[in-house]
């Protein structure tokens, strides 16, 4: 089946540092989504990407859809304590496919 | 605030109980989903309803029974669950399925089976 390899698994950073995480796959995808999940809450959609090469920002967050359509990265600039949580990439191969494939998540800890 | 509302937020039930989880969205979305999530793992798809019809059942045991009374509501009926069914149950909706892909999740119902 399709798999997304998300890395790193976890990150411990100081407040103010920049963060980068990525997802790769051997399969081609039509959509890349990045979600953040706080403990005990549902995932919240941060950024959606639909075109190869697309670069999209949402405040301090920037994400890109890789040219090969097999990867994506998410950058967070000037991290703050509330950035703590688990970040998931997710992707959809398109067509009539309702299934999202999720990465295993990146656990981010920000030390004030 | 999420526009997908789930109730209850927490549920504790015994293995012989019958209970239901409820989900509501008012975004006019035509696809609704149930996911199960264990701690520090990604969500796992259970069911998809598209235009109020069940379109995907990911081989979920029959002790979980979904129901979509109308385009805004999604229920998950629970009966004779096992302790290993304890998890966060997430409801999600999307404008439609397929290439759009953007799922909007509720805050989840934390289920504990004793």
mmCIF file of C-alpha atoms in Angstrom:
data_model
loop_
_atom_site.group_PDB
_atom_site.id
_atom_site.type_symbol
_atom_site.label_atom_id
_atom_site.label_comp_id
_atom_site.label_asym_id
_atom_site.label_seq_id
_atom_site.Cartn_x
_atom_site.Cartn_y
_atom_site.Cartn_z
ATOM 1 C CA UNK A 1 0.000 0.000 0.000
ATOM 2 C CA UNK A 2 0.950 3.654 -0.191
ATOM 3 C CA UNK A 3 3.143 4.878 2.657
ATOM 4 C CA UNK A 4 4.381 8.257 3.768
ATOM 5 C CA UNK A 5 7.759 8.422 5.490
ATOM 6 C CA UNK A 6 7.658 11.390 7.853
ATOM 7 C CA UNK A 7 10.764 12.680 9.570
ATOM 8 C CA UNK A 8 11.978 13.457 12.066
ATOM 9 C CA UNK A 9 9.920 11.413 14.514
ATOM 10 C CA UNK A 10 10.454 14.021 17.228
ATOM 11 C CA UNK A 11 12.180 17.354 17.710
ATOM 12 C CA UNK A 12 13.235 19.277 20.809
ATOM 13 C CA UNK A 13 13.985 22.922 20.081
ATOM 14 C CA UNK A 14 14.384 26.241 21.842
ATOM 15 C CA UNK A 15 11.818 28.971 21.467
ATOM 16 C CA UNK A 16 12.709 31.206 18.539
ATOM 17 C CA UNK A 17 14.368 28.482 16.481
ATOM 18 C CA UNK A 18 13.178 27.467 13.032
ATOM 19 C CA UNK A 19 11.841 23.954 12.423
ATOM 20 C CA UNK A 20 11.725 21.790 9.320
ATOM 21 C CA UNK A 21 10.006 18.451 8.809
ATOM 22 C CA UNK A 22 9.243 16.450 5.690
ATOM 23 C CA UNK A 23 7.361 13.582 4.170
ATOM 24 C CA UNK A 24 8.470 11.366 1.321
ATOM 25 C CA UNK A 25 6.915 8.528 -0.577
ATOM 26 C CA UNK A 26 7.663 6.167 -3.429
ATOM 27 C CA UNK A 27 4.175 6.928 -4.801
ATOM 28 C CA UNK A 28 2.897 9.993 -6.604
ATOM 29 C CA UNK A 29 0.246 12.051 -4.836
ATOM 30 C CA UNK A 30 -2.114 14.785 -6.005
ATOM 31 C CA UNK A 31 -2.621 16.501 -2.667
ATOM 32 C CA UNK A 32 -0.427 17.184 0.324
ATOM 33 C CA UNK A 33 -1.965 18.283 3.608
ATOM 34 C CA UNK A 34 -0.288 19.278 6.850
ATOM 35 C CA UNK A 35 -2.155 18.916 10.145
ATOM 36 C CA UNK A 36 -1.286 19.810 13.724
ATOM 37 C CA UNK A 37 -2.773 17.928 16.658
ATOM 38 C CA UNK A 38 -2.734 19.109 20.263
ATOM 39 C CA UNK A 39 -3.075 16.500 23.036
ATOM 40 C CA UNK A 40 -6.661 15.270 23.375
ATOM 41 C CA UNK A 41 -7.859 17.300 20.397
ATOM 42 C CA UNK A 42 -8.566 16.556 16.767
ATOM 43 C CA UNK A 43 -6.079 17.377 13.995
ATOM 44 C CA UNK A 44 -6.327 20.907 12.629
ATOM 45 C CA UNK A 45 -5.566 21.572 8.972
ATOM 46 C CA UNK A 46 -2.627 23.968 8.614
ATOM 47 C CA UNK A 47 -1.845 24.010 4.906
ATOM 48 C CA UNK A 48 -3.171 22.269 1.779
ATOM 49 C CA UNK A 49 -1.103 21.888 -1.402
ATOM 50 C CA UNK A 50 -2.456 20.842 -4.788
ATOM 51 C CA UNK A 51 0.199 21.522 -7.439
ATOM 52 C CA UNK A 52 3.694 20.182 -7.890
ATOM 53 C CA UNK A 53 6.164 22.902 -6.912
ATOM 54 C CA UNK A 54 3.520 24.902 -5.033
ATOM 55 C CA UNK A 55 4.867 26.885 -2.082
ATOM 56 C CA UNK A 56 2.270 28.119 0.404
ATOM 57 C CA UNK A 57 2.551 30.117 3.619
ATOM 58 C CA UNK A 58 0.224 30.452 6.570
ATOM 59 C CA UNK A 59 1.712 32.946 9.029
ATOM 60 C CA UNK A 60 4.979 31.479 10.325
ATOM 61 C CA UNK A 61 4.328 28.213 8.478
ATOM 62 C CA UNK A 62 5.531 27.447 4.964
ATOM 63 C CA UNK A 63 4.963 24.216 3.071
ATOM 64 C CA UNK A 64 5.948 23.019 -0.381
ATOM 65 C CA UNK A 65 4.642 20.322 -2.714
ATOM 66 C CA UNK A 66 7.696 18.622 -4.224
ATOM 67 C CA UNK A 67 8.303 18.795 -7.955
ATOM 68 C CA UNK A 68 8.322 15.011 -8.250
ATOM 69 C CA UNK A 69 4.939 14.885 -6.410
ATOM 70 C CA UNK A 70 6.471 12.360 -4.033
ATOM 71 C CA UNK A 71 7.417 14.645 -1.174
ATOM 72 C CA UNK A 72 6.541 17.733 0.849
ATOM 73 C CA UNK A 73 8.109 19.769 3.613
ATOM 74 C CA UNK A 74 6.766 22.021 6.363
ATOM 75 C CA UNK A 75 8.825 24.808 7.899
ATOM 76 C CA UNK A 76 7.949 26.726 11.057
ATOM 77 C CA UNK A 77 9.864 29.928 11.630
ATOM 78 C CA UNK A 78 10.580 31.572 14.998
ATOM 79 C CA UNK A 79 8.924 28.818 17.035
ATOM 80 C CA UNK A 80 6.823 29.653 20.100
ATOM 81 C CA UNK A 81 5.655 27.414 22.969
ATOM 82 C CA UNK A 82 2.177 26.958 21.480
ATOM 83 C CA UNK A 83 3.733 25.271 18.438
ATOM 84 C CA UNK A 84 4.075 22.169 20.631
ATOM 85 C CA UNK A 85 2.114 19.217 19.282
ATOM 86 C CA UNK A 86 2.174 16.434 16.739
ATOM 87 C CA UNK A 87 2.409 17.403 13.079
ATOM 88 C CA UNK A 88 1.059 14.984 10.494
ATOM 89 C CA UNK A 89 1.490 15.048 6.762
ATOM 90 C CA UNK A 90 -1.320 13.454 4.799
ATOM 91 C CA UNK A 91 -1.832 12.832 1.141
ATOM 92 C CA UNK A 92 -4.435 11.760 -1.354
ATOM 93 C CA UNK A 93 -3.855 10.106 -4.688
ATOM 94 C CA UNK A 94 -6.897 11.805 -6.181
ATOM 95 C CA UNK A 95 -9.660 10.503 -8.404
ATOM 96 C CA UNK A 96 -12.604 9.154 -6.426
ATOM 97 C CA UNK A 97 -10.312 8.137 -3.611
ATOM 98 C CA UNK A 98 -11.641 9.256 -0.224
ATOM 99 C CA UNK A 99 -8.713 7.810 1.646
ATOM 100 C CA UNK A 100 -6.031 9.988 3.093
ATOM 101 C CA UNK A 101 -2.691 8.364 3.770
ATOM 102 C CA UNK A 102 -1.102 9.779 6.937
ATOM 103 C CA UNK A 103 2.521 9.999 7.944
ATOM 104 C CA UNK A 104 3.426 8.735 11.416
ATOM 105 C CA UNK A 105 3.785 12.250 12.765
ATOM 106 C CA UNK A 106 6.496 14.540 14.118
ATOM 107 C CA UNK A 107 6.284 15.345 17.833
ATOM 108 C CA UNK A 108 7.505 18.891 18.399
ATOM 109 C CA UNK A 109 8.578 20.141 21.812
ATOM 110 C CA UNK A 110 9.496 23.812 22.234
ATOM 111 C CA UNK A 111 11.452 24.823 25.320
ATOM 112 C CA UNK A 112 10.706 28.397 26.435
ATOM 113 C CA UNK B 1 -13.334 26.608 17.099
ATOM 114 C CA UNK B 2 -13.897 23.489 15.021
ATOM 115 C CA UNK B 3 -16.992 23.410 12.816
ATOM 116 C CA UNK B 4 -17.311 19.659 13.300
ATOM 117 C CA UNK B 5 -18.920 18.994 16.668
ATOM 118 C CA UNK B 6 -18.590 15.673 18.445
ATOM 119 C CA UNK B 7 -20.403 14.437 21.544
ATOM 120 C CA UNK B 8 -19.675 13.218 24.106
ATOM 121 C CA UNK B 9 -16.106 14.409 24.588
ATOM 122 C CA UNK B 10 -15.440 11.522 27.000
ATOM 123 C CA UNK B 11 -17.220 8.178 27.317
ATOM 124 C CA UNK B 12 -16.568 5.279 29.672
ATOM 125 C CA UNK B 13 -18.448 2.075 29.008
ATOM 126 C CA UNK B 14 -18.462 -1.541 30.021
ATOM 127 C CA UNK B 15 -18.118 -4.364 27.543
ATOM 128 C CA UNK B 16 -21.847 -5.136 27.662
ATOM 129 C CA UNK B 17 -23.042 -1.562 27.226
ATOM 130 C CA UNK B 18 -24.586 0.020 24.150
ATOM 131 C CA UNK B 19 -23.650 3.637 23.514
ATOM 132 C CA UNK B 20 -23.405 6.047 20.601
ATOM 133 C CA UNK B 21 -21.011 8.739 19.464
ATOM 134 C CA UNK B 22 -22.482 11.682 17.605
ATOM 135 C CA UNK B 23 -21.060 14.090 15.058
ATOM 136 C CA UNK B 24 -22.550 17.160 13.423
ATOM 137 C CA UNK B 25 -21.315 19.568 10.756
ATOM 138 C CA UNK B 26 -23.002 22.568 9.208
ATOM 139 C CA UNK B 27 -20.505 23.362 6.477
ATOM 140 C CA UNK B 28 -22.608 21.739 3.754
ATOM 141 C CA UNK B 29 -20.009 19.003 3.345
ATOM 142 C CA UNK B 30 -21.206 15.861 1.576
ATOM 143 C CA UNK B 31 -18.614 13.378 2.843
ATOM 144 C CA UNK B 32 -18.282 12.383 6.502
ATOM 145 C CA UNK B 33 -15.770 10.067 8.110
ATOM 146 C CA UNK B 34 -15.066 8.107 11.274
ATOM 147 C CA UNK B 35 -11.448 7.624 12.298
ATOM 148 C CA UNK B 36 -9.945 5.781 15.247
ATOM 149 C CA UNK B 37 -6.736 7.067 16.800
ATOM 150 C CA UNK B 38 -4.482 5.441 19.360
ATOM 151 C CA UNK B 39 -2.039 7.527 21.395
ATOM 152 C CA UNK B 40 0.801 9.071 19.358
ATOM 153 C CA UNK B 41 -0.337 7.265 16.197
ATOM 154 C CA UNK B 42 -1.921 8.708 13.057
ATOM 155 C CA UNK B 43 -5.698 8.448 12.607
ATOM 156 C CA UNK B 44 -6.947 5.199 11.042
ATOM 157 C CA UNK B 45 -9.910 5.336 8.705
ATOM 158 C CA UNK B 46 -12.967 3.326 9.752
ATOM 159 C CA UNK B 47 -15.917 4.464 7.619
ATOM 160 C CA UNK B 48 -16.735 6.990 4.905
ATOM 161 C CA UNK B 49 -20.197 8.258 4.019
ATOM 162 C CA UNK B 50 -20.612 10.087 0.754
ATOM 163 C CA UNK B 51 -23.925 11.783 0.041
ATOM 164 C CA UNK B 52 -25.382 9.922 3.022
ATOM 165 C CA UNK B 53 -24.437 6.502 1.661
ATOM 166 C CA UNK B 54 -21.778 4.261 3.149
ATOM 167 C CA UNK B 55 -18.988 4.193 0.601
ATOM 168 C CA UNK B 56 -16.078 2.761 2.571
ATOM 169 C CA UNK B 57 -15.952 0.285 5.462
ATOM 170 C CA UNK B 58 -12.346 -0.507 6.308
ATOM 171 C CA UNK B 59 -13.178 -4.029 7.511
ATOM 172 C CA UNK B 60 -14.310 -2.661 10.854
ATOM 173 C CA UNK B 61 -15.769 -5.213 13.325
ATOM 174 C CA UNK B 62 -19.557 -5.273 13.457
ATOM 175 C CA UNK B 63 -19.541 -4.101 17.078
ATOM 176 C CA UNK B 64 -19.081 -0.654 15.481
ATOM 177 C CA UNK B 65 -22.153 0.379 13.492
ATOM 178 C CA UNK B 66 -22.202 3.710 11.642
ATOM 179 C CA UNK B 67 -25.314 5.628 10.720
ATOM 180 C CA UNK B 68 -25.825 8.783 8.672
ATOM 181 C CA UNK B 69 -29.359 10.110 9.361
ATOM 182 C CA UNK B 70 -28.857 13.141 7.100
ATOM 183 C CA UNK B 71 -26.100 15.105 5.411
ATOM 184 C CA UNK B 72 -25.191 16.955 8.622
ATOM 185 C CA UNK B 73 -25.205 14.105 11.108
ATOM 186 C CA UNK B 74 -23.085 11.015 11.607
ATOM 187 C CA UNK B 75 -23.418 8.509 14.429
ATOM 188 C CA UNK B 76 -21.292 5.607 15.552
ATOM 189 C CA UNK B 77 -23.191 2.982 17.536
ATOM 190 C CA UNK B 78 -21.090 0.914 19.918
ATOM 191 C CA UNK B 79 -22.007 -2.493 21.317
ATOM 192 C CA UNK B 80 -20.062 -5.254 23.040
ATOM 193 C CA UNK B 81 -16.768 -3.418 22.728
ATOM 194 C CA UNK B 82 -13.437 -4.730 23.932
ATOM 195 C CA UNK B 83 -10.857 -2.900 26.084
ATOM 196 C CA UNK B 84 -8.579 -2.643 23.045
ATOM 197 C CA UNK B 85 -11.247 -0.469 21.398
ATOM 198 C CA UNK B 86 -10.359 2.294 23.836
ATOM 199 C CA UNK B 87 -9.124 5.196 21.717
ATOM 200 C CA UNK B 88 -9.875 8.692 20.463
ATOM 201 C CA UNK B 89 -12.659 8.519 17.867
ATOM 202 C CA UNK B 90 -12.529 11.331 15.363
ATOM 203 C CA UNK B 91 -15.251 12.498 13.054
ATOM 204 C CA UNK B 92 -14.294 14.445 9.952
ATOM 205 C CA UNK B 93 -16.009 15.976 6.969
ATOM 206 C CA UNK B 94 -14.990 17.159 3.533
ATOM 207 C CA UNK B 95 -16.745 19.114 0.838
ATOM 208 C CA UNK B 96 -16.604 16.016 -1.249
ATOM 209 C CA UNK B 97 -14.263 13.136 -1.589
ATOM 210 C CA UNK B 98 -11.551 12.573 -4.081
ATOM 211 C CA UNK B 99 -8.919 15.037 -5.148
ATOM 212 C CA UNK B 100 -9.985 17.892 -2.888
ATOM 213 C CA UNK B 101 -8.782 15.906 0.090
ATOM 214 C CA UNK B 102 -9.243 18.579 2.747
ATOM 215 C CA UNK B 103 -10.652 16.882 5.800
ATOM 216 C CA UNK B 104 -11.876 18.921 8.761
ATOM 217 C CA UNK B 105 -11.798 17.039 12.031
ATOM 218 C CA UNK B 106 -13.843 17.376 15.187
ATOM 219 C CA UNK B 107 -12.215 17.454 18.606
ATOM 220 C CA UNK B 108 -12.819 13.761 19.101
ATOM 221 C CA UNK B 109 -14.574 11.512 21.592
ATOM 222 C CA UNK B 110 -12.247 9.812 24.062
ATOM 223 C CA UNK B 111 -13.624 6.293 24.624
ATOM 224 C CA UNK B 112 -12.568 4.057 27.489
ATOM 225 C CA UNK B 113 -13.856 0.473 27.556
ATOM 226 C CA UNK B 114 -13.603 -1.246 30.923
#
